[in-house]
Coordinates of C-alpha atoms in Angstrom, one line a residue:
X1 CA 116.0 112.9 138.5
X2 CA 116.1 109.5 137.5
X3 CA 112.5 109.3 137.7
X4 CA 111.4 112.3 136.1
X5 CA 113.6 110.9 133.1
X6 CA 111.5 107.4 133.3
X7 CA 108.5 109.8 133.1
X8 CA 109.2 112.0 130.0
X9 CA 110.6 109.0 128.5
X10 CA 106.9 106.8 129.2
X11 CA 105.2 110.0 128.2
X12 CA 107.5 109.9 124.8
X13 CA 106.7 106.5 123.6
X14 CA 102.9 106.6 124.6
X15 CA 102.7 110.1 122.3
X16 CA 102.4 108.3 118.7
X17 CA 99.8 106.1 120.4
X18 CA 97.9 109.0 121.1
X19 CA 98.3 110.6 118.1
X20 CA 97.0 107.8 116.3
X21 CA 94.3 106.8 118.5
X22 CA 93.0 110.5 118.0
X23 CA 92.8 110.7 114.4
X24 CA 94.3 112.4 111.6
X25 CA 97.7 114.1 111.4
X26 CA 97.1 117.5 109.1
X27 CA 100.7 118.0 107.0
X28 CA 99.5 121.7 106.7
X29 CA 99.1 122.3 110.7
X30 CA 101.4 119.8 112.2
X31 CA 104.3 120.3 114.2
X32 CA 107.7 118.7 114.2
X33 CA 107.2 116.4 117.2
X34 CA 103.8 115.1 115.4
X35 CA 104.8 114.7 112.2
X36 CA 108.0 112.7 113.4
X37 CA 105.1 110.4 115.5
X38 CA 104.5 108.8 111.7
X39 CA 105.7 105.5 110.7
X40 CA 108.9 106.2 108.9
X41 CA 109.3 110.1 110.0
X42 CA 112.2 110.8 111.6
X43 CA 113.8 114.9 112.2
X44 CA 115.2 115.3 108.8
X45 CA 112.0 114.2 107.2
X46 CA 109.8 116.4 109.3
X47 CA 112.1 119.2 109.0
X48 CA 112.2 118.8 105.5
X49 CA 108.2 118.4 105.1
X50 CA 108.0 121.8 107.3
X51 CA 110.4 123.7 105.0
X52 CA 108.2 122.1 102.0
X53 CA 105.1 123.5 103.7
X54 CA 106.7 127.0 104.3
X55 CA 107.8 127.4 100.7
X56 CA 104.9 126.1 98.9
X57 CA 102.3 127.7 100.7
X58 CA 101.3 124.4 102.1
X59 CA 100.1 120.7 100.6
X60 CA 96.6 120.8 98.2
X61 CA 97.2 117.1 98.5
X62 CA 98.8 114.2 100.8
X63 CA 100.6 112.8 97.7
X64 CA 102.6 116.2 97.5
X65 CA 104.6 114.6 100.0
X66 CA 106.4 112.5 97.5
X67 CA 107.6 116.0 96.5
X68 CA 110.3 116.1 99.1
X69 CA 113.7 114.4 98.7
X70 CA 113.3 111.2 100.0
X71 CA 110.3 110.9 100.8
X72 CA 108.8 108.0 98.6
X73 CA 105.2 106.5 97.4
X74 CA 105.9 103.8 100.2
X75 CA 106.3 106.0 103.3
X76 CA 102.9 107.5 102.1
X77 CA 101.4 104.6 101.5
X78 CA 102.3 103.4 105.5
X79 CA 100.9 106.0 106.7
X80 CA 97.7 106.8 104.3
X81 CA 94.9 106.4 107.0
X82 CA 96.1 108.9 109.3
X83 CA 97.4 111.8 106.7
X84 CA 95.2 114.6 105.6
X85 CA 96.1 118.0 104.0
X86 CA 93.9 120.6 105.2
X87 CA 93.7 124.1 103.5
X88 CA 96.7 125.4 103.5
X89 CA 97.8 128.5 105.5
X90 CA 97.3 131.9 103.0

């Protein structure tokens, strides 16, 4: 058991490496456990850019994310090079 907890745990921290390492992260598309893989994203910020998403009809724009309590020009900012906003869901 012990060892299959080492595992998931490695598998964990090596995610937002691979997220990076393969690209962009789409606010539109993304899911909870990706979005929290940004710099600064924890679960109340990616529950809260999800709820955004849902009620909006989905970001036109990366700097939308300012939008949501919280969130600030900085966090954006840190993580600029790996954000995109695809079309959102109709």
């Amino acid at each position: 058991m012990k060892k299959l907890r080492n595992l998931a745990a490695a598998m964990l921290l090596c995610l937002p490496v691979a997220l990076f390492a393969a690209g962009t992260v789409d606010i539109n598309t993304a899911d909870k456990e990706t979005l929290m893989s940004l710099s600064g994203v924890g679960e109340a910020f990616a529950d809260r850019i999800i709820e955004y998403r849902e009620e909006n009809g989905g970001f036109k724009a990366v700097q939308e994310l300012t939008n949501i309590r919280g969130i600030g020009q900085a966090l954006v900012e840190k993580n600029r090079d790996v954000l995109t906003a695809g079309t959102p869901a109709e």
